[in-house]
CSV table of C-alpha atoms and ligand atoms in Angstrom, one decimal:
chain,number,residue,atom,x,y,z
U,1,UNK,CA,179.3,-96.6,-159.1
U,2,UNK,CA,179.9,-92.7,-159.2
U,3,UNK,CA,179.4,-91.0,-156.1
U,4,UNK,CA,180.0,-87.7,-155.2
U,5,UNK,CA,179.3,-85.1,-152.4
U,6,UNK,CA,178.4,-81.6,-152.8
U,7,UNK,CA,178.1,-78.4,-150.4
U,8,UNK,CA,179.8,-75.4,-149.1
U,9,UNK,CA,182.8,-75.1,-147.2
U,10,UNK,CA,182.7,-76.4,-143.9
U,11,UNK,CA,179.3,-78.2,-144.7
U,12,UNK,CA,180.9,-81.5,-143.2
U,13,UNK,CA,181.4,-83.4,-147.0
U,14,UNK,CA,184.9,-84.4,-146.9
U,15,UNK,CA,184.2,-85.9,-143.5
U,16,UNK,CA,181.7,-88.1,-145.2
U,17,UNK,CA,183.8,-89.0,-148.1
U,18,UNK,CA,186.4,-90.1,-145.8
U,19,UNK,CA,184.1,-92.3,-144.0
U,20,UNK,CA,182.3,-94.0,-147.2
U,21,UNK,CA,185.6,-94.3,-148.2
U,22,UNK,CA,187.2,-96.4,-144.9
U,23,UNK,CA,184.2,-98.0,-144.8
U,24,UNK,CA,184.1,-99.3,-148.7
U,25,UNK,CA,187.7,-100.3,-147.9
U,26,UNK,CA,187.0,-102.5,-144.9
U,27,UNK,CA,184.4,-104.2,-146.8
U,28,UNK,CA,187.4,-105.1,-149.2
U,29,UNK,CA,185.9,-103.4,-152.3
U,30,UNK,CA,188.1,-101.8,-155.4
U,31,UNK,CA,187.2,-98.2,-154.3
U,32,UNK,CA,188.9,-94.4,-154.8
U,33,UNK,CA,188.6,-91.3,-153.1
U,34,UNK,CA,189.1,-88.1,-155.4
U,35,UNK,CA,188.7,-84.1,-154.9
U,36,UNK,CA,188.0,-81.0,-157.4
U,37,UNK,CA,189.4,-79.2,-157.9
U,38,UNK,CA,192.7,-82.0,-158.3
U,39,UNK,CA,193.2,-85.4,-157.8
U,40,UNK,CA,195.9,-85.2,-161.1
U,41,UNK,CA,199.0,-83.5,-161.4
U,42,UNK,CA,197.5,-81.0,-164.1
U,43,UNK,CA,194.4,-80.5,-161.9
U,44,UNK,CA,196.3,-79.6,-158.7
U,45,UNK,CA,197.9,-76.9,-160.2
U,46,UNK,CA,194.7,-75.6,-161.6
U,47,UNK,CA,193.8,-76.1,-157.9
U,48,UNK,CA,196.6,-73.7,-156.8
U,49,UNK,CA,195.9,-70.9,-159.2
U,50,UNK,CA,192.1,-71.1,-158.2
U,51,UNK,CA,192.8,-70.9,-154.7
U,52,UNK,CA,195.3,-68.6,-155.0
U,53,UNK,CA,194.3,-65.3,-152.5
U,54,UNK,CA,197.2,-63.5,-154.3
U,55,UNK,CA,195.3,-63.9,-157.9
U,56,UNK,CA,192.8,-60.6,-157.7
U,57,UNK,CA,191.7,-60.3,-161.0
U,58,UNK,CA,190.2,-63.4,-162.2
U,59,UNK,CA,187.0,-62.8,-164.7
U,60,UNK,CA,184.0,-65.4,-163.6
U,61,UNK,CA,184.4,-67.3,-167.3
U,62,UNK,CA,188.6,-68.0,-166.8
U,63,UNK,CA,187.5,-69.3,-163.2
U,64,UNK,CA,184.8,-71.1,-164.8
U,65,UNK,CA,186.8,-73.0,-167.5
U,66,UNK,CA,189.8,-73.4,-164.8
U,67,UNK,CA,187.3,-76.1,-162.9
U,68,UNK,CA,185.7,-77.6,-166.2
U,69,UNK,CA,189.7,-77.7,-167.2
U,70,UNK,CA,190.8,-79.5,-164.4
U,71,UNK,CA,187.2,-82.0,-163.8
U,72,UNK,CA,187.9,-82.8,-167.6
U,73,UNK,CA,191.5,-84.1,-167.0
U,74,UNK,CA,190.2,-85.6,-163.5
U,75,UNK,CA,187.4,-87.5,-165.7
U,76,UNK,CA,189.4,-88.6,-168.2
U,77,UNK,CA,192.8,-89.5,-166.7
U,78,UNK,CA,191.3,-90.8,-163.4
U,79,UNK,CA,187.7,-91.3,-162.8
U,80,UNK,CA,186.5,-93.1,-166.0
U,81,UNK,CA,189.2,-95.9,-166.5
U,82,UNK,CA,188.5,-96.4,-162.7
U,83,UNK,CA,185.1,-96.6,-163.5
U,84,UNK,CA,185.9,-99.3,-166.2
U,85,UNK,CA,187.3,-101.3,-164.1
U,86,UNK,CA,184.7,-101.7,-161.7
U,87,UNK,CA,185.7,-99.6,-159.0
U,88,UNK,CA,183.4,-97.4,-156.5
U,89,UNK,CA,184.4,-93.7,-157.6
U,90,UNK,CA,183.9,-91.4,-154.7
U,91,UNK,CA,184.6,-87.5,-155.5
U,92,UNK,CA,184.6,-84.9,-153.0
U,93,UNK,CA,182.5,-82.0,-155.4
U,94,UNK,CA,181.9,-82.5,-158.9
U,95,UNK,CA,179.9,-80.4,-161.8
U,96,UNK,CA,177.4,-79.2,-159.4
U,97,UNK,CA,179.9,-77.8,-157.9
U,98,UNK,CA,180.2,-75.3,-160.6
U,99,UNK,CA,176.5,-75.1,-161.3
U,100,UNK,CA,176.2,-74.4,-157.8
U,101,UNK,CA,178.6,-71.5,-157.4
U,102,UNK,CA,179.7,-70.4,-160.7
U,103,UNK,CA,176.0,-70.4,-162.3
U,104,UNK,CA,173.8,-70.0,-158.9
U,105,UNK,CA,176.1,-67.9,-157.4
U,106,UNK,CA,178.1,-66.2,-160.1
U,107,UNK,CA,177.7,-64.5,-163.3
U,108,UNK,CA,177.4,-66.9,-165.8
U,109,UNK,CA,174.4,-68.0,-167.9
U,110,UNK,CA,173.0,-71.4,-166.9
U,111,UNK,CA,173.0,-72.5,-170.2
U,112,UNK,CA,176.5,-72.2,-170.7
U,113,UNK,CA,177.2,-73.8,-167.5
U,114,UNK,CA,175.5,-76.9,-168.8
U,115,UNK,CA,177.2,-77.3,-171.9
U,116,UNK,CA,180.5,-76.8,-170.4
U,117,UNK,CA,179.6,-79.2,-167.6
U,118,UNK,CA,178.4,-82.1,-170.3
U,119,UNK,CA,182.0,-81.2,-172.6
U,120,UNK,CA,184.1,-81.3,-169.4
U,121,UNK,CA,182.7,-84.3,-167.9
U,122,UNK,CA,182.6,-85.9,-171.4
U,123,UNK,CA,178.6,-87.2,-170.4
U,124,UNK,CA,179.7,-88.5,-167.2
U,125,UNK,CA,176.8,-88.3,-164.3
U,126,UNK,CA,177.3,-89.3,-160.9
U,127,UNK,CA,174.9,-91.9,-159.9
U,128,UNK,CA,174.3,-90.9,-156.6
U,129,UNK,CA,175.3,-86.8,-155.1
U,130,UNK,CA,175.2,-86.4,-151.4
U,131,UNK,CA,174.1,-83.0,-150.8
U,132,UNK,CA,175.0,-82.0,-147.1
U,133,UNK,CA,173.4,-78.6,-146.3
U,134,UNK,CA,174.2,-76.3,-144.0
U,135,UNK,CA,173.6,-72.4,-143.7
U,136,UNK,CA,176.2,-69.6,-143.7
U,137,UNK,CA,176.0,-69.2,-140.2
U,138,UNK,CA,176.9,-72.8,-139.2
U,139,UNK,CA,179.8,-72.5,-141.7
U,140,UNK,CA,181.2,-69.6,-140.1
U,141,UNK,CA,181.0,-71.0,-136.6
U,142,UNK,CA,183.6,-74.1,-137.9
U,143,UNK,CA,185.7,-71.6,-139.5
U,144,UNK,CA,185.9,-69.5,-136.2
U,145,UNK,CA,186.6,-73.1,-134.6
U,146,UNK,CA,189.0,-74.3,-136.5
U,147,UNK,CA,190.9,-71.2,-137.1
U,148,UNK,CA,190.7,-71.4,-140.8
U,149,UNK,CA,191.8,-68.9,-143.2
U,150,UNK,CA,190.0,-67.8,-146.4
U,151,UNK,CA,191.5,-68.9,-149.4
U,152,UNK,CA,190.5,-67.2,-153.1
U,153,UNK,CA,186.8,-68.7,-153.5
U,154,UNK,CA,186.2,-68.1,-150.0
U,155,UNK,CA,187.0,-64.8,-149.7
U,156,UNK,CA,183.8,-63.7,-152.0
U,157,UNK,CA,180.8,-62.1,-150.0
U,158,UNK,CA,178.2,-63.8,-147.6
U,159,UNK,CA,175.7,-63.3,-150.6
U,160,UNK,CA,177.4,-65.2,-152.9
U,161,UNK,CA,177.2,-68.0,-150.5
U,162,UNK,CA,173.5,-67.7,-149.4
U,163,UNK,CA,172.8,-67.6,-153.5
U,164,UNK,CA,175.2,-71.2,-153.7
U,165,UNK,CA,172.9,-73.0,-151.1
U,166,UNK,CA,169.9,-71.7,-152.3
U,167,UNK,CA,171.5,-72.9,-155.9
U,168,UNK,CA,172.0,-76.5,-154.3
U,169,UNK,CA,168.7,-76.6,-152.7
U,170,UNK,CA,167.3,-75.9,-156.1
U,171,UNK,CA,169.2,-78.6,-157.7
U,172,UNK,CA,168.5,-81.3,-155.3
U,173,UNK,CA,164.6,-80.7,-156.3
U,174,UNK,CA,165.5,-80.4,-160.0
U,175,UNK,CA,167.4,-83.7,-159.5
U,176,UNK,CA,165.1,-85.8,-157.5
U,177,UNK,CA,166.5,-89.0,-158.5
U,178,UNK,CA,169.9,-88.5,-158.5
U,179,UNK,CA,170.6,-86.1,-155.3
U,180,UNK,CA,170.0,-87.2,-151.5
U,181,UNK,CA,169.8,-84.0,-149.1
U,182,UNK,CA,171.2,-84.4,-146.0
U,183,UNK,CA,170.8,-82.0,-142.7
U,184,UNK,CA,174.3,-81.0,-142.4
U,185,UNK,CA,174.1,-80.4,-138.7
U,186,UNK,CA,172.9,-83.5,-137.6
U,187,UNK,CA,175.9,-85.6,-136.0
U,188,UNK,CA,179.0,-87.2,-138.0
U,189,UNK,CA,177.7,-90.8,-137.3
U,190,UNK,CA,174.2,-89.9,-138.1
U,191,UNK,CA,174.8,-88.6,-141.6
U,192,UNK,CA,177.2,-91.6,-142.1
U,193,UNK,CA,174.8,-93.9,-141.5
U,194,UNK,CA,172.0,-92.4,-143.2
U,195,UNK,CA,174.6,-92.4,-146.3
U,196,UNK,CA,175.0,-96.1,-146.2
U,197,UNK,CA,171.8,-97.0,-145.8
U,198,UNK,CA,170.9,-95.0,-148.6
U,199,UNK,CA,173.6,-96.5,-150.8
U,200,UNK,CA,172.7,-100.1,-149.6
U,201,UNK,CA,169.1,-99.5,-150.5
U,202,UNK,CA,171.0,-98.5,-154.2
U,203,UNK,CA,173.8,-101.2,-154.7
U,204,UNK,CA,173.8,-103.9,-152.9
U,205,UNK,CA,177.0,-104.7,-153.3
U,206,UNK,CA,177.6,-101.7,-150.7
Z,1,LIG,P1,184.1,-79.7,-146.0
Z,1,LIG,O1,184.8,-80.8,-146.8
Z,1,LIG,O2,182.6,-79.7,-146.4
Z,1,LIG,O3,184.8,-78.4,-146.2
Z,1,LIG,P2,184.9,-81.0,-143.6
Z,1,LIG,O4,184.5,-82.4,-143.7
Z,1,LIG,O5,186.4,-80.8,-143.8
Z,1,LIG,O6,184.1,-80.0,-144.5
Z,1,LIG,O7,184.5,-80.6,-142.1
Z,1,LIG,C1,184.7,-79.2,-141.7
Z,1,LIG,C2,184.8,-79.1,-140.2
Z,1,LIG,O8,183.5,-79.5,-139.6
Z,1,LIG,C3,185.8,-80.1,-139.6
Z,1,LIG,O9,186.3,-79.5,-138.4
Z,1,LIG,C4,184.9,-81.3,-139.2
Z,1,LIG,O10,185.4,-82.0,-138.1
Z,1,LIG,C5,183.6,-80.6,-138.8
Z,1,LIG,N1,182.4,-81.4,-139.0
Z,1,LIG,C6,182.2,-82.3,-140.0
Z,1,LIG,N2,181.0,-82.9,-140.0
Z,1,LIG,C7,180.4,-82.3,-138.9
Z,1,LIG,C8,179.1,-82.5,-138.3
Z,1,LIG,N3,178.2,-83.3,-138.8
Z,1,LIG,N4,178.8,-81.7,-137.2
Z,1,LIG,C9,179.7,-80.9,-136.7
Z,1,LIG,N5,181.0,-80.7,-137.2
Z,1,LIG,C10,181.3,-81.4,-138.3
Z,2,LIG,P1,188.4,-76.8,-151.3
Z,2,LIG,O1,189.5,-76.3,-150.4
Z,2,LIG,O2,188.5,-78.1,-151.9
Z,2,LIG,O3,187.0,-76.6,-150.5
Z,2,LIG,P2,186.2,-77.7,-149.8
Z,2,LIG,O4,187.1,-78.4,-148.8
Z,2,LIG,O5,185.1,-77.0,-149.2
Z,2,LIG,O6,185.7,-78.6,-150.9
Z,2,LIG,O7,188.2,-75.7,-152.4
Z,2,LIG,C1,187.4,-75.8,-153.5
Z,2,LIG,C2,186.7,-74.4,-153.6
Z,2,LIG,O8,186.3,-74.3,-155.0
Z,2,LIG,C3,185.4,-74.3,-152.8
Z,2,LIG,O9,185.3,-73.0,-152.3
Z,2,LIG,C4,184.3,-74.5,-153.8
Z,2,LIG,C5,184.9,-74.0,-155.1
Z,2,LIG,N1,184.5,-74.7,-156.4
Z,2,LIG,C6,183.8,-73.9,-157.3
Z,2,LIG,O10,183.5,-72.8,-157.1
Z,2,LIG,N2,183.4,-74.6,-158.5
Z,2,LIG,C7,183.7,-75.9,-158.8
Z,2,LIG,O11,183.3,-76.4,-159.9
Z,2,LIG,C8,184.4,-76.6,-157.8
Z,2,LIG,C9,184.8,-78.0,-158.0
Z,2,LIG,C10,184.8,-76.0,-156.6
């Protein structure tokens, strides 16, 4: 099964990973925990020169096919022949990502998103995409808590990001089946559990 979790920075979804993760692991299961950008050696350097605050030019189709470049190698080098084998693949973002903030929130055309996105991931869908949603607000409250500095993609403008979680709102409607929106400010251990019981409803081998 191919899970993955979606939303912006701060929203609270590598928490949740981490958690479906520990969890899949105590039950004993053949389970992996990835990120995107990363999770190969080619992909986290991708990762660097994405994030990289130093990098000011960077035209909206390079960053584009930097995070299809890196998801491909991800896909093919990690995710699939996990897949094959029968293993649970969590991934912390995946092509909605880039639906969500390079076609919602940036420049370029939808419809070359999706091709790009099917190419990239080679026809590979997650079965199940937690969505946890929170506004711009609640993000930068965590960010003033935690002290964090802005990296390259967070460094863009406050509209960018209100046009991102509109973009994710829209895509949890267009994708009914597939995408599970969660309220992002409700506790750690009630979005956990709603998670599992969502996924227990789904596989029952969870
Ligand atoms: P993301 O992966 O979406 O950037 P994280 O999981 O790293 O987010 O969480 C960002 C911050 O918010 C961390 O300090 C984390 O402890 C905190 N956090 C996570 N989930 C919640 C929640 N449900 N309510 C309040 N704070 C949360
Ligand atoms: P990361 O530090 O992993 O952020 P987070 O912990 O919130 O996941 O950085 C990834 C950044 O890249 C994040 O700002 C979202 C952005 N991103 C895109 O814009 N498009 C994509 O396709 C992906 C995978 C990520």
């Amino acid at each position: 099964m191919f899970i993955t979790f979606e939303g912006i920075d701060l929203s609270g979804k590598s928490t949740q990973a981490k958690l479906l993760y520990d969890y899949l692991r105590r039950k004993k299961k053949k389970v992996i925990l990835v990120r995107e950008p990363g999770g190969t050696a080619v992909s986290e350097k991708i990762r660097d020169i994405l994030l990289d605050k130093s990098l000011k030019k960077m035209f909206s189709l390079t960053e584009f096919l930097l995070f299809s470049a890196s998801r491909h190698q991800l896909t093919e080098e990690v995710i699939k022949p996990h897949l094959k084998k029968g293993y649970f693949v969590i991934c912390d973002r995946y092509y909605d990502s880039s639906t969500a903030y390079q076609g919602y929130g940036g420049k370029i055309e939808m419809n070359i998103i999706k091709n790009i996105n099917t190419i990239a991931s080679n026809k590979l869908n997650p079965d199940i995409t937690f969505f946890v949603d929170i506004d711009m607000k609640e993000s930068a409250k965590r960010r003033y808590s935690m002290k964090k500095t802005k990296d390259r993609m967070e460094s863009k403008k406050v509209d960018y990001f209100n046009k991102v979680i509109k973009g994710y709102r829209s895509l949890a409607k267009l994708h009914r089946n597939r995408f599970v929106l969660l309220d992002g400010k409700r506790t750690i251990e009630e979005l956990q559990n709603d998670i599992l019981n969502t996924l227990k409803k789904k596989n029952k081998n969870v």
